mmCIF file of C-alpha atoms in Angstrom:
data_model
loop_
_atom_site.group_PDB
_atom_site.id
_atom_site.type_symbol
_atom_site.label_atom_id
_atom_site.label_comp_id
_atom_site.label_asym_id
_atom_site.label_seq_id
_atom_site.Cartn_x
_atom_site.Cartn_y
_atom_site.Cartn_z
ATOM 1 C CA MET Z 1 -45.301 63.301 20.968
ATOM 2 C CA ARG Z 2 -47.142 60.160 19.745
ATOM 3 C CA ALA Z 3 -45.688 57.091 21.402
ATOM 4 C CA LEU Z 4 -46.564 53.460 20.343
ATOM 5 C CA THR Z 5 -45.660 50.101 21.992
ATOM 6 C CA LEU Z 6 -46.038 46.718 20.329
ATOM 7 C CA ASN Z 7 -44.789 43.211 21.157
ATOM 8 C CA LEU Z 8 -43.959 41.894 17.471
ATOM 9 C CA TRP Z 9 -44.225 38.235 18.284
ATOM 10 C CA GLY Z 10 -40.961 37.647 16.569
ATOM 11 C CA GLU Z 11 -40.880 35.358 13.480
ATOM 12 C CA GLN Z 12 -44.127 33.500 14.169
ATOM 13 C CA GLU Z 13 -46.219 32.703 11.072
ATOM 14 C CA PRO Z 14 -47.813 34.055 9.118
ATOM 15 C CA LEU Z 15 -44.832 36.360 9.119
ATOM 16 C CA VAL Z 16 -44.913 38.006 5.712
ATOM 17 C CA PRO Z 17 -48.417 39.433 5.956
ATOM 18 C CA ARG Z 18 -47.846 40.330 9.739
ATOM 19 C CA MET Z 19 -44.821 42.416 8.781
ATOM 20 C CA ALA Z 20 -46.787 44.127 6.007
ATOM 21 C CA LEU Z 21 -49.451 44.919 8.711
ATOM 22 C CA TRP Z 22 -46.852 46.409 11.058
ATOM 23 C CA GLU Z 23 -45.644 48.791 8.343
ATOM 24 C CA ARG Z 24 -49.109 49.729 7.041
ATOM 25 C CA ASP Z 25 -50.507 50.397 10.605
ATOM 26 C CA MET Z 26 -47.454 52.290 11.752
ATOM 27 C CA ARG Z 27 -47.589 54.554 8.764
ATOM 28 C CA ARG Z 28 -51.335 55.224 9.475
ATOM 29 C CA LEU Z 29 -50.800 55.724 13.168
ATOM 30 C CA ASP Z 30 -47.784 58.086 12.529
ATOM 31 C CA PRO Z 31 -46.022 57.700 15.899
ATOM 32 C CA ASP Z 32 -42.983 59.787 16.718
ATOM 33 C CA VAL Z 33 -41.424 57.044 18.864
ATOM 34 C CA ILE Z 34 -42.074 53.207 18.845
ATOM 35 C CA ALA Z 35 -41.097 50.629 21.518
ATOM 36 C CA LEU Z 36 -40.885 47.183 20.147
ATOM 37 C CA GLN Z 37 -40.521 43.796 21.982
ATOM 38 C CA GLU Z 38 -39.712 40.284 20.755
ATOM 39 C CA VAL Z 39 -37.778 41.776 17.888
ATOM 40 C CA ARG Z 40 -36.029 38.943 16.030
ATOM 41 C CA GLN Z 41 -33.089 38.465 13.756
ATOM 42 C CA ILE Z 42 -31.666 35.209 12.263
ATOM 43 C CA ALA Z 43 -28.514 35.199 10.352
ATOM 44 C CA GLY Z 44 -28.939 34.460 6.685
ATOM 45 C CA GLN Z 45 -32.748 34.254 7.070
ATOM 46 C CA LEU Z 46 -34.319 37.111 8.842
ATOM 47 C CA PRO Z 47 -32.745 40.675 8.985
ATOM 48 C CA ASN Z 48 -33.291 42.480 12.189
ATOM 49 C CA GLN Z 49 -36.999 43.395 12.266
ATOM 50 C CA ALA Z 50 -36.474 46.710 13.935
ATOM 51 C CA GLN Z 51 -33.937 47.712 11.401
ATOM 52 C CA THR Z 52 -36.229 46.626 8.485
ATOM 53 C CA LEU Z 53 -39.093 48.711 9.987
ATOM 54 C CA ALA Z 54 -36.925 51.720 10.637
ATOM 55 C CA GLN Z 55 -35.632 51.697 7.123
ATOM 56 C CA ALA Z 56 -39.086 51.353 5.666
ATOM 57 C CA LEU Z 57 -40.516 54.140 7.845
ATOM 58 C CA GLY Z 58 -37.459 56.426 7.598
ATOM 59 C CA TYR Z 59 -36.857 56.320 11.409
ATOM 60 C CA HIS Z 60 -33.684 56.075 13.511
ATOM 61 C CA HIS Z 61 -33.426 52.990 15.880
ATOM 62 C CA VAL Z 62 -31.526 51.337 18.594
ATOM 63 C CA PHE Z 63 -31.593 47.606 19.501
ATOM 64 C CA ALA Z 64 -30.596 45.541 22.525
ATOM 65 C CA GLY Z 65 -30.438 41.771 22.366
ATOM 66 C CA THR Z 66 -31.722 39.740 25.090
ATOM 67 C CA VAL Z 67 -31.451 35.937 24.390
ATOM 68 C CA GLN Z 68 -30.484 33.480 21.765
ATOM 69 C CA TRP Z 69 -33.701 31.904 20.441
ATOM 70 C CA GLY Z 70 -34.495 29.530 17.582
ATOM 71 C CA GLY Z 71 -31.185 29.972 15.831
ATOM 72 C CA GLY Z 72 -31.203 33.681 16.105
ATOM 73 C CA LEU Z 73 -31.351 36.649 18.596
ATOM 74 C CA GLU Z 74 -34.331 38.202 20.212
ATOM 75 C CA GLY Z 75 -34.348 41.782 21.750
ATOM 76 C CA LEU Z 76 -35.914 45.097 22.206
ATOM 77 C CA ALA Z 77 -35.818 48.152 20.001
ATOM 78 C CA ILE Z 78 -36.784 51.787 20.006
ATOM 79 C CA LEU Z 79 -37.467 53.710 16.737
ATOM 80 C CA SER Z 80 -37.559 57.449 16.612
ATOM 81 C CA ARG Z 81 -38.605 59.862 13.840
ATOM 82 C CA ALA Z 82 -36.045 62.375 15.296
ATOM 83 C CA PRO Z 83 -32.350 61.602 15.799
ATOM 84 C CA ILE Z 84 -31.550 59.821 18.960
ATOM 85 C CA ARG Z 85 -29.120 61.662 21.182
ATOM 86 C CA GLU Z 86 -28.104 58.983 23.529
ATOM 87 C CA SER Z 87 -29.060 55.343 24.184
ATOM 88 C CA GLY Z 88 -28.150 52.432 26.453
ATOM 89 C CA HIS Z 89 -29.593 49.343 28.238
ATOM 90 C CA ILE Z 90 -29.200 47.488 31.582
ATOM 91 C CA GLU Z 91 -29.980 43.920 32.513
ATOM 92 C CA LEU Z 92 -32.894 43.516 34.864
ATOM 93 C CA PRO Z 93 -32.908 41.026 37.825
ATOM 94 C CA HIS Z 94 -33.578 37.267 37.584
ATOM 95 C CA ALA Z 95 -31.791 36.792 34.172
ATOM 96 C CA THR Z 96 -31.267 33.274 33.075
ATOM 97 C CA GLN Z 97 -29.731 31.804 29.884
ATOM 98 C CA THR Z 98 -33.294 31.398 28.378
ATOM 99 C CA GLU Z 99 -35.086 34.323 29.913
ATOM 100 C CA ARG Z 100 -33.041 37.496 30.188
ATOM 101 C CA ARG Z 101 -34.893 40.853 30.591
ATOM 102 C CA VAL Z 102 -33.413 44.191 29.803
ATOM 103 C CA LEU Z 103 -34.459 47.852 29.932
ATOM 104 C CA LEU Z 104 -33.443 49.877 26.755
ATOM 105 C CA HIS Z 105 -33.567 53.572 26.691
ATOM 106 C CA ALA Z 106 -33.143 56.311 24.077
ATOM 107 C CA ILE Z 107 -33.015 60.094 24.585
ATOM 108 C CA VAL Z 108 -34.930 61.982 21.941
ATOM 109 C CA PRO Z 109 -34.709 65.732 21.840
ATOM 110 C CA THR Z 110 -37.846 67.855 21.048
ATOM 111 C CA PRO Z 111 -38.021 71.668 20.675
ATOM 112 C CA ALA Z 112 -39.178 72.200 24.334
ATOM 113 C CA ALA Z 113 -38.016 69.198 26.273
ATOM 114 C CA GLU Z 114 -35.903 66.076 26.088
ATOM 115 C CA VAL Z 115 -37.853 62.717 26.121
ATOM 116 C CA ALA Z 116 -36.293 59.728 27.829
ATOM 117 C CA VAL Z 117 -38.078 56.777 26.035
ATOM 118 C CA PHE Z 118 -37.698 53.407 27.702
ATOM 119 C CA CYS Z 119 -38.694 49.934 26.411
ATOM 120 C CA THR Z 120 -38.902 46.679 28.396
ATOM 121 C CA HIS Z 121 -40.433 43.247 28.457
ATOM 122 C CA LEU Z 122 -40.783 41.485 31.841
ATOM 123 C CA ASN Z 123 -41.047 37.858 32.945
ATOM 124 C CA TYR Z 124 -44.218 36.410 31.550
ATOM 125 C CA ARG Z 125 -45.479 33.612 33.749
ATOM 126 C CA MET Z 126 -48.468 34.115 36.033
ATOM 127 C CA THR Z 127 -46.411 33.020 38.967
ATOM 128 C CA HIS Z 128 -43.524 35.431 38.376
ATOM 129 C CA GLY Z 129 -44.956 38.415 40.278
ATOM 130 C CA VAL Z 130 -41.993 38.567 42.744
ATOM 131 C CA GLN Z 131 -39.501 38.578 39.849
ATOM 132 C CA ARG Z 132 -41.533 41.253 38.004
ATOM 133 C CA GLU Z 133 -41.539 43.393 41.220
ATOM 134 C CA ASP Z 134 -37.635 43.127 41.309
ATOM 135 C CA GLN Z 135 -37.433 44.065 37.694
ATOM 136 C CA ILE Z 136 -39.940 47.021 38.108
ATOM 137 C CA GLU Z 137 -37.829 48.336 40.954
ATOM 138 C CA ALA Z 138 -34.685 48.242 38.996
ATOM 139 C CA LEU Z 139 -36.481 49.849 36.170
ATOM 140 C CA ASP Z 140 -37.584 52.678 38.367
ATOM 141 C CA GLN Z 141 -34.046 53.293 39.653
ATOM 142 C CA ARG Z 142 -32.699 53.326 36.118
ATOM 143 C CA VAL Z 143 -35.352 55.879 34.944
ATOM 144 C CA ASP Z 144 -34.284 58.101 37.821
ATOM 145 C CA GLU Z 145 -30.667 57.823 36.856
ATOM 146 C CA VAL Z 146 -31.282 58.697 33.235
ATOM 147 C CA LEU Z 147 -33.511 61.608 34.125
ATOM 148 C CA ALA Z 148 -30.982 63.010 36.518
ATOM 149 C CA GLY Z 149 -28.507 63.316 33.498
ATOM 150 C CA ILE Z 150 -30.899 65.624 31.706
ATOM 151 C CA SER Z 151 -30.469 69.341 32.855
ATOM 152 C CA GLY Z 152 -33.452 70.887 31.193
ATOM 153 C CA PRO Z 153 -37.191 70.102 30.889
ATOM 154 C CA LYS Z 154 -37.647 66.346 30.518
ATOM 155 C CA VAL Z 155 -40.315 63.724 30.256
ATOM 156 C CA ALA Z 156 -39.950 59.953 30.798
ATOM 157 C CA VAL Z 157 -42.042 57.606 28.596
ATOM 158 C CA VAL Z 158 -41.721 53.916 29.715
ATOM 159 C CA MET Z 159 -43.383 51.407 27.399
ATOM 160 C CA GLY Z 160 -43.535 47.732 26.843
ATOM 161 C CA ASP Z 161 -44.962 44.361 27.548
ATOM 162 C CA PHE Z 162 -45.065 44.149 31.345
ATOM 163 C CA ASN Z 163 -46.939 40.799 31.529
ATOM 164 C CA ALA Z 164 -48.981 42.028 34.516
ATOM 165 C CA SER Z 165 -52.512 43.412 34.932
ATOM 166 C CA PRO Z 166 -53.330 46.768 36.409
ATOM 167 C CA GLU Z 167 -54.393 45.191 39.765
ATOM 168 C CA ASN Z 168 -51.066 43.418 40.144
ATOM 169 C CA ASP Z 169 -48.757 44.896 42.814
ATOM 170 C CA GLU Z 170 -45.874 45.526 40.341
ATOM 171 C CA ILE Z 171 -48.142 47.786 38.182
ATOM 172 C CA ARG Z 172 -49.660 49.346 41.245
ATOM 173 C CA PHE Z 173 -46.210 50.284 42.413
ATOM 174 C CA LEU Z 174 -45.637 52.169 39.184
ATOM 175 C CA ARG Z 175 -48.831 54.066 39.830
ATOM 176 C CA GLY Z 176 -47.861 55.024 43.376
ATOM 177 C CA LEU Z 177 -50.254 52.686 45.027
ATOM 178 C CA HIS Z 178 -47.843 50.161 46.475
ATOM 179 C CA THR Z 179 -44.535 50.144 48.197
ATOM 180 C CA LEU Z 180 -41.521 47.902 47.338
ATOM 181 C CA ARG Z 181 -38.922 47.655 50.054
ATOM 182 C CA GLY Z 182 -39.723 51.091 51.265
ATOM 183 C CA ARG Z 183 -39.547 52.596 47.775
ATOM 184 C CA ARG Z 184 -42.341 54.669 46.251
ATOM 185 C CA THR Z 185 -42.593 56.089 42.853
ATOM 186 C CA HIS Z 186 -45.269 57.457 40.575
ATOM 187 C CA TYR Z 187 -46.041 57.273 36.726
ATOM 188 C CA GLN Z 188 -49.062 58.019 34.875
ATOM 189 C CA ASP Z 189 -50.832 54.946 33.332
ATOM 190 C CA ALA Z 190 -51.627 56.618 29.990
ATOM 191 C CA PHE Z 191 -54.662 54.305 29.144
ATOM 192 C CA LEU Z 192 -56.069 54.722 32.663
ATOM 193 C CA ARG Z 193 -55.677 58.423 32.468
ATOM 194 C CA ARG Z 194 -57.824 58.776 29.455
ATOM 195 C CA HIS Z 195 -60.349 55.951 30.017
ATOM 196 C CA GLY Z 196 -60.509 55.271 33.811
ATOM 197 C CA SER Z 197 -62.207 51.946 34.527
ATOM 198 C CA LEU Z 198 -64.770 52.517 31.781
ATOM 199 C CA GLU Z 199 -62.818 50.369 29.132
ATOM 200 C CA PRO Z 200 -60.755 47.222 29.876
ATOM 201 C CA GLY Z 201 -58.272 47.972 27.304
ATOM 202 C CA PHE Z 202 -57.217 44.368 26.829
ATOM 203 C CA THR Z 203 -53.993 43.909 24.815
ATOM 204 C CA TRP Z 204 -53.810 40.080 25.475
ATOM 205 C CA SER Z 205 -57.259 39.243 24.172
ATOM 206 C CA ALA Z 206 -59.195 36.126 23.644
ATOM 207 C CA LYS Z 207 -60.436 37.637 20.408
ATOM 208 C CA ASN Z 208 -57.030 37.249 18.906
ATOM 209 C CA PRO Z 209 -56.625 33.589 17.963
ATOM 210 C CA TYR Z 210 -52.773 33.789 18.282
ATOM 211 C CA THR Z 211 -53.134 33.983 22.057
ATOM 212 C CA ARG Z 212 -54.374 30.343 22.074
ATOM 213 C CA ARG Z 213 -50.798 29.147 21.537
ATOM 214 C CA LEU Z 214 -50.122 30.270 25.099
ATOM 215 C CA ARG Z 215 -53.664 29.378 26.506
ATOM 216 C CA PHE Z 216 -52.038 28.376 29.898
ATOM 217 C CA LEU Z 217 -51.856 32.165 30.486
ATOM 218 C CA ASP Z 218 -54.954 33.994 31.517
ATOM 219 C CA ALA Z 219 -56.754 35.703 28.555
ATOM 220 C CA ASP Z 220 -58.381 39.101 28.427
ATOM 221 C CA ARG Z 221 -55.798 41.167 30.222
ATOM 222 C CA ARG Z 222 -54.253 44.637 29.832
ATOM 223 C CA ILE Z 223 -50.566 43.894 30.008
ATOM 224 C CA ASP Z 224 -49.068 46.351 27.502
ATOM 225 C CA TYR Z 225 -48.487 49.881 28.737
ATOM 226 C CA VAL Z 226 -47.491 53.382 28.143
ATOM 227 C CA PHE Z 227 -46.312 54.979 31.364
ATOM 228 C CA VAL Z 228 -45.451 58.726 31.545
ATOM 229 C CA SER Z 229 -43.613 60.569 34.375
ATOM 230 C CA PRO Z 230 -45.692 62.921 36.395
ATOM 231 C CA MET Z 231 -47.208 65.945 34.628
ATOM 232 C CA SER Z 232 -45.577 69.280 35.477
ATOM 233 C CA ARG Z 233 -47.608 72.180 36.774
ATOM 234 C CA GLU Z 234 -47.294 73.756 33.282
ATOM 235 C CA GLY Z 235 -48.646 70.586 31.630
ATOM 236 C CA LEU Z 236 -45.374 69.067 30.358
ATOM 237 C CA GLY Z 237 -46.086 65.312 30.243
ATOM 238 C CA GLU Z 238 -49.856 65.570 30.054
ATOM 239 C CA VAL Z 239 -51.455 62.501 28.538
ATOM 240 C CA LEU Z 240 -53.596 63.851 25.800
ATOM 241 C CA ASP Z 241 -54.919 60.633 24.406
ATOM 242 C CA CYS Z 242 -54.448 56.908 24.609
ATOM 243 C CA LYS Z 243 -55.943 53.888 22.930
ATOM 244 C CA VAL Z 244 -55.407 50.266 22.020
ATOM 245 C CA VAL Z 245 -54.330 49.900 18.362
ATOM 246 C CA MET Z 246 -53.404 47.270 15.793
ATOM 247 C CA ASP Z 247 -56.192 45.190 17.268
ATOM 248 C CA GLU Z 248 -58.106 44.169 14.100
ATOM 249 C CA PRO Z 249 -57.201 41.464 11.554
ATOM 250 C CA ASP Z 250 -56.868 42.081 7.803
ATOM 251 C CA GLY Z 251 -59.278 40.602 5.285
ATOM 252 C CA GLU Z 252 -57.578 37.239 5.583
ATOM 253 C CA GLY Z 253 -58.007 37.043 9.401
ATOM 254 C CA VAL Z 254 -54.347 37.827 10.037
ATOM 255 C CA PHE Z 255 -53.578 39.855 13.188
ATOM 256 C CA PRO Z 256 -50.306 41.988 13.385
ATOM 257 C CA SER Z 257 -49.318 40.075 16.582
ATOM 258 C CA ASP Z 258 -50.518 38.004 19.509
ATOM 259 C CA HIS Z 259 -50.533 41.286 21.334
ATOM 260 C CA PHE Z 260 -52.313 44.450 20.533
ATOM 261 C CA GLY Z 261 -50.460 47.742 20.632
ATOM 262 C CA VAL Z 262 -51.001 50.923 22.730
ATOM 263 C CA LEU Z 263 -50.672 54.460 21.263
ATOM 264 C CA ALA Z 264 -50.399 57.517 23.545
ATOM 265 C CA GLU Z 265 -50.185 61.125 22.755
ATOM 266 C CA ILE Z 266 -48.083 63.160 25.312
ATOM 267 C CA ALA Z 267 -47.541 66.818 25.636
ATOM 268 C CA THR Z 268 -43.871 67.707 25.308
ATOM 269 C CA THR Z 269 -44.439 71.439 25.829
ATOM 270 C CA GLY Z 270 -46.003 73.280 28.788
ATOM 271 C CA SER Z 271 -48.559 76.034 28.849
ATOM 272 C CA GLY Z 272 -46.015 78.459 30.416
#
């Protein structure tokens, strides 16, 4: 399974060429599932961006709204080439009227296993580490609950904009390197699995001029991730490849978003 995550950056200009880049690059990358953050819809002005992409690509999709923003609604979406068997979402801790974070999931059957795909977008400020820790703990609990409802072979793929670097405690918790209130877990950081510390893998990059609009945030960080549940002894859930994508401008200097995407290839069958 090829899994892609991208923060769309909503309706920010130049919107029309950016949306054209999304469709072009997604066709080229050919993902099986896509996790999208900062998906926007504005009544009478902008159809739901996830629905527009899903229709253009021929994918199924689910959407969860988060906050009213700029006269419209912002949210998360999951797109899937295969039909989605089940979906749902929960609210994460520290929700406010202007910053409400959720975890969206969709269960996608494959011939050998069911894949529970999750999408999230955590608090963004540099000082919100404690809030993100609480959100990550709730995320981990929900992943466990969804997986417990799948009886056969299964893999969890957790994607999104985590707004935290690999050295932050909230990310270290997901990798099994840190404890939160006595709780431990373990996911594979797909990019780290394939590249170790040899490549920085920045997804919030100073080379992207759109990041300057939020220049009060530290630049050159890896904050967008594909996490995968532990690989089985037979190889189910093995990370076969992972790379930063959608990180180059078109001929007019337009980038697809202020974030770069991450694409991972994950084994959904075992060797037996």
